[in-house]
Short mmCIF file of N, CA and C in Angstrom, two decimals:
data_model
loop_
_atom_site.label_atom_id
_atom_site.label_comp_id
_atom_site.label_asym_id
_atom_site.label_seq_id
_atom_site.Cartn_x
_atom_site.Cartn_y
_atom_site.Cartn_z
N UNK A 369 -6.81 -17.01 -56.75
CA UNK A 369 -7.37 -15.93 -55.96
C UNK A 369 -7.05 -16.12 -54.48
N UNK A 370 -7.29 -17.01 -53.79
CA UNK A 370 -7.11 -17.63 -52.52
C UNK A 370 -5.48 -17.45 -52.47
N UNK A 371 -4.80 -17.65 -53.33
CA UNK A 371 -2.90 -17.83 -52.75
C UNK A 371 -2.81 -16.09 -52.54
N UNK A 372 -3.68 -15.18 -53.50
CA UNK A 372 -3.51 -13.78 -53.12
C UNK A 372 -3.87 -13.03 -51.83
N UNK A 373 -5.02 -13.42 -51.12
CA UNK A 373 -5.66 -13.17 -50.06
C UNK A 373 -5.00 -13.76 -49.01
N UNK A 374 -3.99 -15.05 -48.54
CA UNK A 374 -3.81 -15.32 -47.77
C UNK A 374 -2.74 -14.42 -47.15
N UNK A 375 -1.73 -14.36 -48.07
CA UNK A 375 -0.39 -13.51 -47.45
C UNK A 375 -1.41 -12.02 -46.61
N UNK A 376 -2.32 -11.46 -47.24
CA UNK A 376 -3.29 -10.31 -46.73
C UNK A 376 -3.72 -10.45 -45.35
N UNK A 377 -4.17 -11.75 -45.76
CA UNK A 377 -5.03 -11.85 -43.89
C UNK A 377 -3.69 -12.27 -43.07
N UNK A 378 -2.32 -13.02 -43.51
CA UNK A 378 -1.53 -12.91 -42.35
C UNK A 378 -0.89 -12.03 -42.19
N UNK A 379 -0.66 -11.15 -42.69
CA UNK A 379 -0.06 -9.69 -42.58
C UNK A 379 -1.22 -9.22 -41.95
N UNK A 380 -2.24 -8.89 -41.82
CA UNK A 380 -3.51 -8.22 -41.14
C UNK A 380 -3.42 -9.39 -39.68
N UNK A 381 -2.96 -10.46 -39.83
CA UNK A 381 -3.29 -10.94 -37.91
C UNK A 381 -1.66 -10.41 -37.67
N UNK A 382 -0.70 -10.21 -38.42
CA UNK A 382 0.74 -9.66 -37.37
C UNK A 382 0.59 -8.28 -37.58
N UNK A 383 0.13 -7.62 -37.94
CA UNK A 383 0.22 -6.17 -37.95
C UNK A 383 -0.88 -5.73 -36.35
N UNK A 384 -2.13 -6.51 -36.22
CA UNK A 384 -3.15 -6.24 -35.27
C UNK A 384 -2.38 -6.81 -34.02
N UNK A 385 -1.59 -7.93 -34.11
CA UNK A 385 -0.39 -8.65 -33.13
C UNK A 385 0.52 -7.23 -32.66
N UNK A 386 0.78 -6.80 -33.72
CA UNK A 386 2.16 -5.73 -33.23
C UNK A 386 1.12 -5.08 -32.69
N UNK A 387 0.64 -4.40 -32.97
CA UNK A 387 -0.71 -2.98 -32.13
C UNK A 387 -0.74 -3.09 -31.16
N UNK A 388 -1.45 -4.79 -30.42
CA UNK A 388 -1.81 -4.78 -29.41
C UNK A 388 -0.36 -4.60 -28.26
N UNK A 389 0.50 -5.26 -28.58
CA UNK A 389 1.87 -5.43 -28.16
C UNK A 389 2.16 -3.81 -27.66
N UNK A 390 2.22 -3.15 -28.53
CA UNK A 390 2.71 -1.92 -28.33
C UNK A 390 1.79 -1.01 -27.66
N UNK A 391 0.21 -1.36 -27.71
CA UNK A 391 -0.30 -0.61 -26.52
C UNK A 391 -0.14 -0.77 -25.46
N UNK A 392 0.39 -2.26 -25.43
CA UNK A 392 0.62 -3.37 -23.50
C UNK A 392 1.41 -2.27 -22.99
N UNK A 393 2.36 -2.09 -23.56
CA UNK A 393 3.41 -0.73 -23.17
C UNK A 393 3.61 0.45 -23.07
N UNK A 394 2.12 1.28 -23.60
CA UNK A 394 1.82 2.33 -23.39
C UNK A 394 1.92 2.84 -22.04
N UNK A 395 2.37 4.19 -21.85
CA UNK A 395 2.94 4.37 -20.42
C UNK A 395 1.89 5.47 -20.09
N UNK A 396 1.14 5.73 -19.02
CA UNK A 396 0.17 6.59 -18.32
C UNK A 396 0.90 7.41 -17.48
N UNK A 397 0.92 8.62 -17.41
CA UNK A 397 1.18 9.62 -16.39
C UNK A 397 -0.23 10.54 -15.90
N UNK A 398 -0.64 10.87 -15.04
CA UNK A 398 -1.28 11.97 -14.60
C UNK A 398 -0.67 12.76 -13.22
N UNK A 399 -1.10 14.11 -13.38
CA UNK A 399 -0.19 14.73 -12.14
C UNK A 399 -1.08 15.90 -11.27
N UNK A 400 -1.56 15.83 -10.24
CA UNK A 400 -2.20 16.67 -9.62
C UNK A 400 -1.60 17.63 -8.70
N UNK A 401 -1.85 18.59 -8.32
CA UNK A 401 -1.82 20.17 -7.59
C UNK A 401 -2.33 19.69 -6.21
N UNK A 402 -1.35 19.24 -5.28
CA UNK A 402 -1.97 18.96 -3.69
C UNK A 402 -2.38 20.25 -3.11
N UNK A 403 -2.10 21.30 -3.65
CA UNK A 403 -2.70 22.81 -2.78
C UNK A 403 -1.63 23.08 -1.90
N UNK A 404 -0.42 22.45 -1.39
CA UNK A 404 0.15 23.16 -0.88
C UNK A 404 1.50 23.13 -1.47
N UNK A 405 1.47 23.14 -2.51
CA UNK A 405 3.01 23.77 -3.05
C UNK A 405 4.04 22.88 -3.90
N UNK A 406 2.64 21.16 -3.50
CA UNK A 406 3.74 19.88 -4.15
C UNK A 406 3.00 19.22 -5.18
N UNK A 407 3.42 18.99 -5.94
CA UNK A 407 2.54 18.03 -7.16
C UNK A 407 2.81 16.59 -6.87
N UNK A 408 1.36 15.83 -7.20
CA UNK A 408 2.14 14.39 -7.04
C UNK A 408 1.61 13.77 -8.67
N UNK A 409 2.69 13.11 -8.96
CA UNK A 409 2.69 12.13 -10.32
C UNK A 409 2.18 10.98 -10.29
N UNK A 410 1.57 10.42 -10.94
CA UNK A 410 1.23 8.51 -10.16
C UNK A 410 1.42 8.14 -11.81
N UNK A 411 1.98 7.26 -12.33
CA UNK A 411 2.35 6.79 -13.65
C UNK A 411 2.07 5.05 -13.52
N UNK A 412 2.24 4.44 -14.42
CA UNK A 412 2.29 3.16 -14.69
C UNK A 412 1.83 2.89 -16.46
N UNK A 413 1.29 1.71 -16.94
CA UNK A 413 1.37 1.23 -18.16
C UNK A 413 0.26 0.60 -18.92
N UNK A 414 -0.26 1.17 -19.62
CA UNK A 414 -1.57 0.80 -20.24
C UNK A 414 -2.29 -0.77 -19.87
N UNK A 415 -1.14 -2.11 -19.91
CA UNK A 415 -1.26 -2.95 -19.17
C UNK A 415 -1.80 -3.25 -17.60
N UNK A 416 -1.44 -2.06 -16.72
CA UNK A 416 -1.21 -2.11 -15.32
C UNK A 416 -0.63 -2.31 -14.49
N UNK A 417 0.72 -2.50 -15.62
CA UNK A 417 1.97 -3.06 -14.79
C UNK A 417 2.47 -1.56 -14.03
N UNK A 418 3.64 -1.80 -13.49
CA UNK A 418 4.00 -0.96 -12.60
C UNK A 418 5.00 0.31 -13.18
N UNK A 419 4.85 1.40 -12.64
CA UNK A 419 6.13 2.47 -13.28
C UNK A 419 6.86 2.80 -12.29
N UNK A 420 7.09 1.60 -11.13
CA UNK A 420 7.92 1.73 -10.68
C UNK A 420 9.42 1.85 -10.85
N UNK A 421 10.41 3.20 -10.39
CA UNK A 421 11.94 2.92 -11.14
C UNK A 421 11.55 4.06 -12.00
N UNK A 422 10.97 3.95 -12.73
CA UNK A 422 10.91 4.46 -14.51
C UNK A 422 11.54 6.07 -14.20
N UNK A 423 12.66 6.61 -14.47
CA UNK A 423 12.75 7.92 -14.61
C UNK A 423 11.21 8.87 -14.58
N UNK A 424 11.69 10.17 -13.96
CA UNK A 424 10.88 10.93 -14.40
C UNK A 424 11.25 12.04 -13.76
N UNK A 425 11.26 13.57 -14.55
CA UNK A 425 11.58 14.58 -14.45
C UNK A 425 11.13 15.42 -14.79
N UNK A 426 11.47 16.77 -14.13
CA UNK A 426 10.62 17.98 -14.53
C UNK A 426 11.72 19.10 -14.82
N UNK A 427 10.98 19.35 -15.93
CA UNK A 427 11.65 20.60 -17.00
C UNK A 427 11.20 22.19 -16.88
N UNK A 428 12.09 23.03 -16.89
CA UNK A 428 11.90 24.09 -16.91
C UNK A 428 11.23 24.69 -18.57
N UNK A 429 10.76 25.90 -19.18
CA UNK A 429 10.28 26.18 -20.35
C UNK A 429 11.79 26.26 -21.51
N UNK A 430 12.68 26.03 -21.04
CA UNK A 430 13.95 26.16 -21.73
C UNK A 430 14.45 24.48 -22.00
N UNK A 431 13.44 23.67 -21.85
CA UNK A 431 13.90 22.58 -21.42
C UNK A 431 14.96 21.80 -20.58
N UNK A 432 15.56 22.29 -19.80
CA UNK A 432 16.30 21.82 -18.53
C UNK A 432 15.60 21.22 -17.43
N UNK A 433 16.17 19.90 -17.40
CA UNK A 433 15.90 19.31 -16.09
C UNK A 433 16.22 20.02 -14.77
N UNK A 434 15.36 20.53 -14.29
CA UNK A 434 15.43 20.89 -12.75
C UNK A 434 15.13 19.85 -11.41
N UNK A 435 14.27 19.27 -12.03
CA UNK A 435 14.10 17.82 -10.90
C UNK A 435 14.41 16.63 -11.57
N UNK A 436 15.90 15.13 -11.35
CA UNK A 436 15.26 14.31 -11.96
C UNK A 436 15.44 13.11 -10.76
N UNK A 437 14.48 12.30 -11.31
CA UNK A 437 14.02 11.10 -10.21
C UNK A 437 13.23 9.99 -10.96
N UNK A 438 13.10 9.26 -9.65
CA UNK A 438 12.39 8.55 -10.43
C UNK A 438 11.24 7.70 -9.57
N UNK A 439 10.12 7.16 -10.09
CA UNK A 439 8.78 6.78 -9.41
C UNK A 439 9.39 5.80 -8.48
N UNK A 440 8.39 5.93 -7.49
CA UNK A 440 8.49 5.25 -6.21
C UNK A 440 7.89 3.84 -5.67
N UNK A 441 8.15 3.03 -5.11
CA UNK A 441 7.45 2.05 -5.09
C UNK A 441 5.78 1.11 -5.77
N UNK A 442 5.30 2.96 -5.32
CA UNK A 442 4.14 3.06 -5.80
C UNK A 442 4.00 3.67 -6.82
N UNK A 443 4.66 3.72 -7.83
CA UNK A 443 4.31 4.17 -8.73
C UNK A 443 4.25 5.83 -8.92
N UNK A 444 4.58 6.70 -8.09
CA UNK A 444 4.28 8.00 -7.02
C UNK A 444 5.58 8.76 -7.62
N UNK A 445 5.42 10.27 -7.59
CA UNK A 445 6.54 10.72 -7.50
C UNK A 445 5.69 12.20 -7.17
N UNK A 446 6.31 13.05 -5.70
CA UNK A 446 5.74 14.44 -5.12
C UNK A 446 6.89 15.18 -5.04
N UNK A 447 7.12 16.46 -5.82
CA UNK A 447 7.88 17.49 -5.56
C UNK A 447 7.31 18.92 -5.55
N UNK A 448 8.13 19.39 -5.35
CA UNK A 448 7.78 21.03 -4.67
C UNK A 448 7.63 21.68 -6.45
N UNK A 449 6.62 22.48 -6.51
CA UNK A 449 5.79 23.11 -7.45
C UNK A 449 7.13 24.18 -7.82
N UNK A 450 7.84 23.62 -9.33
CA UNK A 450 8.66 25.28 -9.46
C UNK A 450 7.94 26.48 -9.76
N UNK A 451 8.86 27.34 -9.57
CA UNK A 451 8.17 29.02 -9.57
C UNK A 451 8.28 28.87 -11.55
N UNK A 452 6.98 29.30 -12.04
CA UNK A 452 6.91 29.82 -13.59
C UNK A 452 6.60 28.64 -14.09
N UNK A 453 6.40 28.71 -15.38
CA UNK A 453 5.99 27.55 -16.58
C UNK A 453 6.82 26.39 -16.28
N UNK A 454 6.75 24.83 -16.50
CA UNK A 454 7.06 23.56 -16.49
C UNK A 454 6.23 22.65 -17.07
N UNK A 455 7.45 21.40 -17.04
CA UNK A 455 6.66 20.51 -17.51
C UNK A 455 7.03 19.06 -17.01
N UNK A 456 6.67 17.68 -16.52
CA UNK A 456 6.84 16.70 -16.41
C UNK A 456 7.19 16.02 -17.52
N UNK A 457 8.07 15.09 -17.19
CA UNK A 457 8.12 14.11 -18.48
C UNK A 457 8.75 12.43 -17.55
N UNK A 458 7.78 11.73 -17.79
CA UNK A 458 7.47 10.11 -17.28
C UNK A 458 7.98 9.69 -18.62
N UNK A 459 9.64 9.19 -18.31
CA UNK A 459 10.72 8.68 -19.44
C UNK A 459 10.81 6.94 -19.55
N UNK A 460 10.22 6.12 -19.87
CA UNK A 460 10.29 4.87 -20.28
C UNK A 460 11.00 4.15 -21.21
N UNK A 461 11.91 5.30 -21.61
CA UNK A 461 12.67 4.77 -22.88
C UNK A 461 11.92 5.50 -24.08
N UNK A 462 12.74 5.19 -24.97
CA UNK A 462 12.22 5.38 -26.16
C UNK A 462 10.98 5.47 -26.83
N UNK A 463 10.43 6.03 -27.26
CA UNK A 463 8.71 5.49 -27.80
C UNK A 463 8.23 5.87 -26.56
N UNK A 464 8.55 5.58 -25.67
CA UNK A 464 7.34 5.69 -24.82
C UNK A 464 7.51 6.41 -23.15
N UNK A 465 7.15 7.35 -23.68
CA UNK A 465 7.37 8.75 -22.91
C UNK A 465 6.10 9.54 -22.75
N UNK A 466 5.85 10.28 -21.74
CA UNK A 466 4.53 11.44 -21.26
C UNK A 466 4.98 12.28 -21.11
N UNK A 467 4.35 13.87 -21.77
CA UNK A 467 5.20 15.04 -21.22
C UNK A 467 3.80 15.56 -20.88
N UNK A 468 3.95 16.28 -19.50
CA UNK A 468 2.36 16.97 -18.59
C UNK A 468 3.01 18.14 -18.62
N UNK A 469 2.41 19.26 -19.18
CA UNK A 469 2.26 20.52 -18.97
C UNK A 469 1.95 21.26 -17.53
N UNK A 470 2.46 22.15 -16.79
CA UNK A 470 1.82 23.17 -15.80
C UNK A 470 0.17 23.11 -16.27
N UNK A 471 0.18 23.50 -17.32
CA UNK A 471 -1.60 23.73 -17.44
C UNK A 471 -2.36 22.38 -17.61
N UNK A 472 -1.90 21.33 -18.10
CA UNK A 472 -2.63 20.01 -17.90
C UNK A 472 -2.47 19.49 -16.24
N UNK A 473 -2.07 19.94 -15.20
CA UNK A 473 -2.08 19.27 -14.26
C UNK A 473 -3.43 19.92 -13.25
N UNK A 474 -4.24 18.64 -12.41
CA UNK A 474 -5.23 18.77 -12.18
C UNK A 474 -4.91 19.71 -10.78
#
């Protein structure tokens, strides 16, 4: 009974191992409406590490990049508000990507 249960519980401590791993890397975007015409982005990583570098761009409703760049020292990225529907997207690679809607931004 015991030789059956063990392979269980070590597959249950590397599976809870991978989880945590892959939330460390979870990537945060939020993006607010300064009121005069510019949005600013502030991103980084479920960890708290930095999103500095990390691509990030904004899409028109056709999906075309109209702005691309990338976060700023601080983690920061402010551009001029396009005219009509958009969307942000904070690109980290693979897996782990944010896309902010016009209507999700504060």
């Amino acid at each position: 009974m015991i030789r059956k249960i063990i392979p269980q519980i070590l597959m249950a401590g590397v599976l809870a191992g991978s989880a945590g791993t892959a939330l460390a890397h979870t990537p945060l975007c939020a993006c607010y409406d300064n009121g005069d015409g510019t949005v600013l982005c502030e991103g980084g990583f479920f960890d708290g590490s930095s999103a500095a570098g990390v691509r990030i761009h904004v899409n028109d409703t056709d999906g075309n990049i109209v702005i691309d760049a990338q976060m700023d020292e601080n983690s920061e990225f402010t551009f001029e508000m396009p005219d009509g529907k958009y969307s942000v997207m904070l690109d980290a690679g693979e897996g782990h990507r944010v896309e902010i809607t016009a209507d999700d931004i504060y």
